[in-house]
Each structure stands twice: as structure tokens, then as C-alpha cells.
Short mmCIF file of C-alpha atoms and ligand atoms in Angstrom, two decimals:
data_model
loop_
_atom_site.label_atom_id
_atom_site.label_comp_id
_atom_site.label_asym_id
_atom_site.label_seq_id
_atom_site.Cartn_x
_atom_site.Cartn_y
_atom_site.Cartn_z
CA UNK A 1127 -5.62 0.70 -35.21
CA UNK A 1128 -7.31 0.77 -31.79
CA UNK A 1129 -4.00 -0.05 -30.07
CA UNK A 1130 -2.27 2.72 -32.02
CA UNK A 1131 -5.01 5.16 -30.94
CA UNK A 1132 -4.65 4.11 -27.28
CA UNK A 1133 -0.86 4.34 -27.59
CA UNK A 1134 -1.17 7.89 -28.98
CA UNK A 1135 -3.50 8.94 -26.15
CA UNK A 1136 -1.10 7.49 -23.58
CA UNK A 1137 1.88 9.33 -25.10
CA UNK A 1138 -0.08 12.61 -25.28
CA UNK A 1139 -1.12 12.03 -21.67
CA UNK A 1140 2.53 11.67 -20.65
CA UNK A 1141 3.56 14.91 -22.37
CA UNK A 1142 0.60 16.99 -21.21
CA UNK A 1143 0.22 15.39 -17.75
CA UNK A 1144 -3.36 14.44 -18.63
CA UNK A 1145 -4.15 11.37 -16.53
CA UNK A 1146 -6.01 8.54 -18.23
CA UNK A 1147 -8.35 7.48 -15.48
CA UNK A 1148 -9.20 3.87 -15.73
CA UNK A 1149 -9.50 1.09 -13.19
CA UNK A 1150 -6.30 -0.89 -12.74
CA UNK A 1151 -6.83 -4.64 -12.80
CA UNK A 1152 -4.83 -7.86 -12.93
CA UNK A 1153 -4.76 -7.60 -16.71
CA UNK A 1154 -3.71 -3.94 -16.86
CA UNK A 1155 -0.83 -4.72 -14.49
CA UNK A 1156 0.21 -7.62 -16.71
CA UNK A 1157 0.05 -5.35 -19.76
CA UNK A 1158 2.27 -2.85 -17.96
CA UNK A 1159 4.91 -5.56 -17.54
CA UNK A 1160 4.64 -6.46 -21.21
CA UNK A 1161 4.93 -2.84 -22.38
CA UNK A 1162 7.62 -1.84 -19.87
CA UNK A 1163 5.39 0.74 -18.19
CA UNK A 1164 6.49 0.63 -14.52
CA UNK A 1165 3.86 -0.32 -11.96
CA UNK A 1166 3.51 2.08 -9.03
CA UNK A 1167 2.22 0.89 -5.68
CA UNK A 1168 2.02 2.52 -2.25
CA UNK A 1169 0.53 1.42 1.02
CA UNK A 1170 -2.56 3.10 2.52
CA UNK A 1171 -4.55 2.16 5.57
CA UNK A 1172 -7.34 4.76 5.69
CA UNK A 1173 -9.86 6.63 3.52
CA UNK A 1174 -8.17 10.06 3.41
CA UNK A 1175 -4.72 8.81 2.45
CA UNK A 1176 -6.09 6.30 -0.04
CA UNK A 1177 -8.09 9.06 -1.75
CA UNK A 1178 -5.04 11.33 -2.11
CA UNK A 1179 -2.85 8.49 -3.39
CA UNK A 1180 -5.51 7.33 -5.86
CA UNK A 1181 -6.05 10.86 -7.16
CA UNK A 1182 -2.32 11.08 -7.92
CA UNK A 1183 -2.76 8.25 -10.42
CA UNK A 1184 -1.10 5.34 -8.60
CA UNK A 1185 -1.62 1.89 -10.17
CA UNK A 1186 -2.10 -0.09 -6.97
CA UNK A 1187 -2.66 0.41 -3.26
CA UNK A 1188 -1.57 -2.12 -0.67
CA UNK A 1189 -3.19 -2.34 2.72
CA UNK A 1190 -0.04 -3.91 4.10
CA UNK A 1191 0.20 -5.68 7.41
CA UNK A 1192 2.95 -3.08 7.93
CA UNK A 1193 -0.02 -1.23 9.47
CA UNK A 1194 0.93 -3.14 12.61
CA UNK A 1195 4.09 -1.04 12.78
CA UNK A 1196 3.16 2.30 11.22
CA UNK A 1197 -0.45 2.58 12.43
CA UNK A 1198 -0.57 0.46 15.59
CA UNK A 1199 2.99 0.88 16.90
CA UNK A 1200 3.97 -2.81 17.11
CA UNK A 1201 7.61 -3.82 16.70
CA UNK A 1202 6.82 -6.06 13.73
CA UNK A 1203 3.86 -7.41 11.74
CA UNK A 1204 3.37 -10.62 13.77
CA UNK A 1205 0.59 -9.36 16.12
CA UNK A 1206 -1.66 -8.06 13.28
CA UNK A 1207 -5.06 -9.80 13.24
CA UNK A 1208 -7.69 -10.40 10.56
CA UNK A 1209 -9.91 -7.89 12.38
CA UNK A 1210 -7.15 -5.23 12.14
CA UNK A 1211 -6.77 -5.95 8.42
CA UNK A 1212 -10.50 -5.86 7.66
CA UNK A 1213 -11.01 -2.67 9.68
CA UNK A 1214 -8.30 -0.79 7.73
CA UNK A 1215 -8.96 -2.44 4.37
CA UNK A 1216 -12.65 -1.48 4.41
CA UNK A 1217 -11.78 2.23 4.62
CA UNK A 1218 -9.57 2.24 1.52
CA UNK A 1219 -12.03 1.40 -1.32
CA UNK A 1220 -14.28 4.25 -0.10
CA UNK A 1221 -11.60 6.67 -1.26
CA UNK A 1222 -10.38 4.84 -4.36
CA UNK A 1223 -11.62 5.03 -7.94
CA UNK A 1224 -8.86 3.57 -10.07
CA UNK A 1225 -6.14 1.87 -8.07
CA UNK A 1226 -5.99 -1.93 -7.84
CA UNK A 1227 -6.52 -2.67 -4.14
CA UNK A 1228 -4.49 -5.44 -2.51
CA UNK A 1229 -4.95 -6.47 1.13
CA UNK A 1230 -2.35 -8.38 3.10
CA UNK A 1231 -3.22 -11.68 4.76
CA UNK A 1232 -1.84 -11.37 8.29
CA UNK A 1233 0.40 -13.87 10.07
CA UNK A 1234 -1.42 -17.18 10.82
CA UNK A 1235 -4.43 -16.35 8.64
CA UNK A 1236 -3.29 -18.68 5.81
CA UNK A 1237 -0.49 -20.91 7.12
CA UNK A 1238 -2.54 -23.40 9.16
CA UNK A 1239 -4.84 -24.79 6.48
CA UNK A 1240 -5.90 -24.20 2.92
CA UNK A 1241 -9.51 -23.94 4.04
CA UNK A 1242 -8.75 -21.19 6.55
CA UNK A 1243 -6.71 -19.37 3.90
CA UNK A 1244 -9.67 -19.32 1.50
CA UNK A 1245 -12.12 -18.20 4.22
CA UNK A 1246 -9.82 -15.37 5.34
CA UNK A 1247 -9.01 -14.27 1.79
CA UNK A 1248 -12.76 -14.18 1.15
CA UNK A 1249 -13.30 -11.93 4.16
CA UNK A 1250 -10.76 -9.39 2.88
CA UNK A 1251 -12.63 -9.25 -0.42
CA UNK A 1252 -16.21 -9.39 0.90
CA UNK A 1253 -15.91 -7.36 4.11
CA UNK A 1254 -12.85 -5.29 3.17
CA UNK A 1255 -13.66 -4.61 -0.48
CA UNK A 1256 -10.15 -5.44 -1.73
CA UNK A 1257 -9.54 -6.62 -5.32
CA UNK A 1258 -6.82 -9.11 -4.38
CA UNK A 1259 -4.97 -10.52 -1.39
CA UNK A 1260 -1.24 -10.81 -0.75
CA UNK A 1261 0.46 -13.57 1.22
CA UNK A 1262 4.08 -14.30 2.07
CA UNK A 1263 6.01 -17.40 1.06
CA UNK A 1264 6.89 -19.63 -1.88
CA UNK A 1265 6.53 -23.36 -2.41
CA UNK A 1266 4.95 -23.83 1.04
CA UNK A 1267 1.93 -21.61 0.18
CA UNK A 1268 1.32 -22.79 -3.41
CA UNK A 1269 -1.69 -24.89 -2.37
CA UNK A 1270 -3.19 -21.84 -0.69
CA UNK A 1271 -2.57 -19.68 -3.78
CA UNK A 1272 -4.31 -22.25 -6.00
CA UNK A 1273 -7.29 -22.62 -3.68
CA UNK A 1274 -7.76 -18.86 -3.20
CA UNK A 1275 -7.58 -18.34 -6.96
CA UNK A 1276 -10.13 -21.14 -7.42
CA UNK A 1277 -12.43 -19.03 -5.25
CA UNK A 1278 -11.99 -16.24 -7.87
CA UNK A 1279 -9.69 -14.13 -5.72
CA UNK A 1280 -6.45 -12.87 -7.33
CA UNK A 1281 -3.34 -13.50 -5.24
CA UNK A 1282 -0.16 -11.44 -5.05
CA UNK A 1283 2.77 -13.42 -3.66
CA UNK A 1284 5.63 -11.99 -1.56
CA UNK A 1285 9.19 -13.40 -1.55
CA UNK A 1286 12.56 -12.51 -0.07
CA UNK A 1287 12.68 -10.60 3.20
CA UNK A 1288 9.15 -11.58 4.16
CA UNK A 1289 8.50 -9.68 7.43
CA UNK A 1290 6.23 -12.37 8.92
CA UNK A 1291 9.32 -14.65 9.02
CA UNK A 1292 11.37 -12.15 11.04
CA UNK A 1293 11.83 -14.68 13.85
CA UNK A 1294 13.20 -17.31 11.46
CA UNK A 1295 15.51 -14.81 9.74
CA UNK A 1296 16.71 -13.44 13.10
CA UNK A 1297 15.87 -9.85 12.11
CA UNK A 1298 15.09 -7.84 9.00
CA UNK A 1299 17.97 -9.20 6.90
CA UNK A 1300 18.54 -9.16 3.13
CA UNK A 1301 17.72 -12.60 1.68
CA UNK A 1302 19.06 -14.58 -1.30
CA UNK A 1303 22.76 -13.71 -1.05
CA UNK A 1304 24.05 -17.28 -1.06
CA UNK A 1305 23.75 -19.53 -4.12
CA UNK A 1306 21.40 -21.94 -2.31
CA UNK A 1307 19.12 -19.13 -1.11
CA UNK A 1308 19.15 -17.45 -4.50
CA UNK A 1309 18.23 -20.75 -6.20
CA UNK A 1310 15.43 -21.31 -3.69
CA UNK A 1311 14.02 -17.83 -4.40
CA UNK A 1312 14.07 -18.41 -8.18
CA UNK A 1313 12.39 -21.78 -7.68
CA UNK A 1314 9.76 -20.25 -5.35
CA UNK A 1315 9.06 -17.48 -7.85
CA UNK A 1316 8.47 -19.99 -10.64
CA UNK A 1317 6.26 -22.14 -8.40
CA UNK A 1318 4.03 -19.29 -7.20
CA UNK A 1319 3.66 -18.17 -10.82
CA UNK A 1320 2.69 -21.72 -11.83
CA UNK A 1321 0.15 -21.77 -8.98
CA UNK A 1322 -1.59 -18.71 -10.40
CA UNK A 1323 -0.19 -15.70 -8.50
CA UNK A 1324 -0.95 -12.55 -10.54
CA UNK A 1325 2.14 -10.65 -9.32
CA UNK A 1326 4.92 -10.98 -6.78
CA UNK A 1327 6.46 -8.53 -4.34
CA UNK A 1328 10.23 -9.00 -4.10
CA UNK A 1329 11.48 -7.55 -0.84
CA UNK A 1330 15.02 -7.13 0.48
CA UNK A 1331 16.95 -9.16 -2.07
CA UNK A 1332 20.10 -8.25 -4.08
CA UNK A 1333 19.53 -6.14 -7.18
CA UNK A 1334 20.89 -8.62 -9.72
CA UNK A 1335 18.85 -11.47 -8.26
CA UNK A 1336 15.66 -9.37 -8.50
CA UNK A 1337 16.56 -8.56 -12.09
CA UNK A 1338 17.11 -12.25 -12.86
CA UNK A 1339 13.75 -13.26 -11.33
CA UNK A 1340 11.95 -10.44 -13.13
CA UNK A 1341 13.27 -11.69 -16.48
CA UNK A 1342 12.34 -15.31 -15.65
CA UNK A 1343 8.69 -14.50 -14.86
CA UNK A 1344 5.80 -13.46 -17.09
CA UNK A 1345 3.90 -12.04 -14.08
CA UNK A 1346 4.95 -8.60 -12.81
CA UNK A 1347 7.50 -8.23 -10.01
CA UNK A 1348 7.06 -5.33 -7.63
CA UNK A 1349 10.22 -4.44 -5.75
CA UNK A 1350 10.89 -2.99 -2.32
CA UNK A 1351 14.55 -2.95 -1.43
CA UNK A 1352 15.05 -5.05 -4.54
CA UNK A 1353 15.83 -3.45 -7.85
CA UNK A 1354 15.14 -0.85 -10.46
CA UNK A 1355 14.77 -3.68 -12.98
CA UNK A 1356 11.61 -4.94 -11.23
CA UNK A 1357 8.38 -4.28 -13.13
CA UNK A 1358 7.25 -1.87 -10.43
CA UNK A 1359 7.99 -0.46 -6.99
CA UNK A 1360 6.15 -0.36 -3.67
CA UNK A 1361 6.91 1.68 -0.57
CA UNK A 1362 5.26 2.26 2.78
CA UNK A 1363 3.86 5.79 2.39
CA UNK A 1364 4.93 6.95 5.85
CA UNK A 1365 8.55 6.04 4.99
CA UNK A 1366 8.66 7.84 1.65
CA UNK A 1367 6.88 10.97 2.92
CA UNK A 1368 9.06 11.38 6.01
CA UNK A 1369 6.41 10.51 8.58
CA UNK A 1370 8.34 7.73 10.28
CA UNK A 1371 11.07 8.42 12.80
CA UNK A 1372 14.07 6.35 13.82
CA UNK A 1373 15.95 3.97 11.56
CA UNK A 1374 15.18 4.32 7.85
CA UNK A 1375 16.05 1.30 5.68
CA UNK A 1376 18.61 1.92 2.91
CA UNK A 1377 16.02 1.32 0.16
CA UNK A 1378 13.71 4.12 1.32
CA UNK A 1379 13.93 7.43 -0.51
CA UNK A 1380 12.32 10.37 1.27
CA UNK A 1381 10.33 12.12 -1.43
CA UNK A 1382 8.96 14.66 1.04
CA UNK A 1383 9.12 15.66 4.72
CA UNK A 1384 5.52 15.67 5.80
CA UNK A 1385 6.63 14.90 9.36
CA UNK A 1386 8.29 18.35 9.51
CA UNK A 1387 5.22 20.06 8.01
CA UNK A 1388 2.93 18.33 10.54
CA UNK A 1389 5.13 19.20 13.51
CA UNK A 1390 5.32 22.84 12.42
CA UNK A 1391 1.54 23.06 11.90
CA UNK A 1392 0.81 21.48 15.28
CA UNK A 1393 3.33 23.70 17.09
CA UNK A 1394 1.76 26.82 15.45
CA UNK A 1395 -1.72 25.66 16.53
CA UNK A 1396 -0.56 25.20 20.13
CA UNK A 1397 1.14 28.63 20.19
CA UNK A 1398 -1.74 30.51 18.60
CA UNK A 1399 -4.32 28.84 20.85
CA UNK A 1400 -2.29 29.69 23.93
CA UNK A 1401 -1.65 33.31 22.91
CA UNK A 1402 -5.29 33.82 21.84
CA UNK A 1403 -4.65 34.63 18.18
CA UNK A 1404 -6.62 31.51 17.16
CA UNK A 1405 -9.52 31.44 16.52
CA UNK A 1406 -9.58 34.84 14.78
CA UNK A 1407 -12.78 36.64 13.62
CA UNK A 1408 -12.79 34.79 10.31
CA UNK A 1409 -13.04 31.46 12.12
CA UNK A 1410 -16.05 32.37 14.27
CA UNK A 1411 -19.84 32.69 13.70
CA UNK A 1412 -21.74 35.98 14.06
CA UNK A 1413 -25.00 36.70 15.91
CA UNK A 1414 -27.27 39.76 15.59
CA UNK A 1415 -26.51 42.47 18.23
CA UNK A 1416 -30.23 42.59 19.21
CA UNK A 1417 -30.22 38.92 20.09
CA UNK A 1418 -27.17 39.09 22.28
CA UNK A 1419 -28.28 42.39 24.00
CA UNK A 1420 -31.70 40.87 24.75
CA UNK A 1421 -30.08 37.69 26.07
CA UNK A 1422 -27.83 39.68 28.40
CA UNK A 1423 -30.77 41.88 29.57
CA UNK A 1424 -32.99 38.87 30.29
CA UNK A 1425 -30.28 36.93 32.11
CA UNK A 1426 -29.43 39.86 34.42
O1 KIV B 2815 3.07 -4.83 4.65
C1 KIV B 2815 3.57 -4.15 3.73
O2 KIV B 2815 3.50 -2.92 3.71
C2 KIV B 2815 4.28 -4.86 2.69
C3 KIV B 2815 5.14 -4.05 1.77
C4 KIV B 2815 6.34 -3.65 2.49
C5 KIV B 2815 5.43 -4.77 0.52
O3 KIV B 2815 4.18 -6.05 2.60
#
């Protein structure tokens, strides 16, 4: 009866655009997989953007180490430090009410030892305020996943074109095209699930392979450059809103062109400041005539 009631409210919400505001958690994400309700995830790296994204009703926000590229201007995610991640992560929960907040573990913060992995995951939760951490890799990070989960921290895994392995891959190249690689990815996915990962990001792998893995797993798959059949999708918000310039990967859809809107607004500001039409009267503060006349008289 209760489930039927909740189902009815959800359906009414869909039709009338009423948003059911409730905190997204590991278990709500799992329920979304079970019910076929697609999981939506976007990156955010600051308070203002996180607040807007959360208010739109997103399920999850990722403070990705992609911040190295889109916020700090690095060529890849390798140079990103724990301090960078904590600094940006800490801003996000201040703007978020309902989204599940996942923070990336940067390169070399979990690979060296299980102990370091747990300490660093703990910092992202304690100092950053995230709900979960994400790390890249399969079989080779299963011990870390288990240990972090034992410390009561949910872990999202990340397989396929894992950007921290860019130097091994020799560039940002689609993974899992050969039979051996595809088998390895399926095996990794099963192993990270067995180790307790609560979800897995599948990045840059062929559509039918992503579909196969999604059907094999009971935990949700979240695709980026993977497949429509994944249980959810994630994008870097600057890519999907048209804020990034240069090469756009094939999997990115531009849902808006905020870059154009920003450039136009900034150009208008420069022009109006130079020609004196900004600030206008409505942007300035008044003072009583008597005060200003007296000031001028006294100063003369
Ligand atoms: O760092 C990031 O933004 C990511 C997504 C691309 C999944 O890992």
C-alpha cells in the first residue's frame, strides 16, 4: 500500500513537474537501478554551481578530479592533489540539499597502500563533507575498496577509460574493444561489486559492452561515453553547458551554450563601462542635497 502511494506520488510528480525533494543515498540509487529510473549525475566543484545543479533535482554530484582540467587548466588529471580535492569538495555540500555527493580520490592518493587509501578517503568525507568517494581501477584496487567500506565510507568504482591511466593508455582512448580487454573489464566490474562498491562509472567503452556489464551487475552503472543502457549518466558540467573550448569528445552533448552567454555579457559590461552608460542611476546610491552642498562649501 505504502509503495503504491509512493509510486502514485512519483508518477504525479512526473506529470506535474513537482519535484519530490529527498536526499539521495546509496540505497535510493540502488532502488533507481531496480526500478529502471535513470540516475542523473553531473560534476560540480564550487558552491554556486552545486546549488543550481542540486535545485534542478539531480540525483548525484561528482567533485571529479576533472577539476584539474576544467578548473585549474592542467592537461590531464595527474597533477591534482588531495588538497585541491578537499578545497573544492568542501564548497559543494554547502550548496546541496538532496544530491548524493561523491568526491574523486586523486592520482596517488590510494594506489600506494591500503592504509593511505583509507586515510585519504576519510579526509574527503570528514574535511570535504562528501557522502562517498570514487576511485579508478578494477581488481588492483579491490583491497582498497574493501578497507574504505570497512571504515563506513561508500565507494564508487570507475572502469574503462580511466583518465588517471592516460600515460599507460597512450592518450584518451576508448577501452574494451578487444575480446581480452572486454573480458578483463567484465571481470573487474564483478570484482569491484564483490568488494562492496556501491556503483561504478563506466567511461569510454563500447555501447554493447557497457550494456552487457550493466546487465551483469546488481549495482548501478553510470555511463560517460558508454551507453544509453547504463543505469545513469554523468557529464562534466562545463562540457554539457558549452563552457569548454577546443576539442569536444564525441559523447558530449551540448545542452546549452553558456560560454556564448558569458562572453556576450562580459563584452557588454566592457562596452558600457567604457562608454559611461554603466553604472546608470538605478545602480547608484543617493545622498541628500544638503549634505553634498555643505561638504562642497566646507572643502572649498
Ligand atoms: O573526474 C571526473 O569528472 C570523472 C567523470 C568524468 C566521471 O571522473
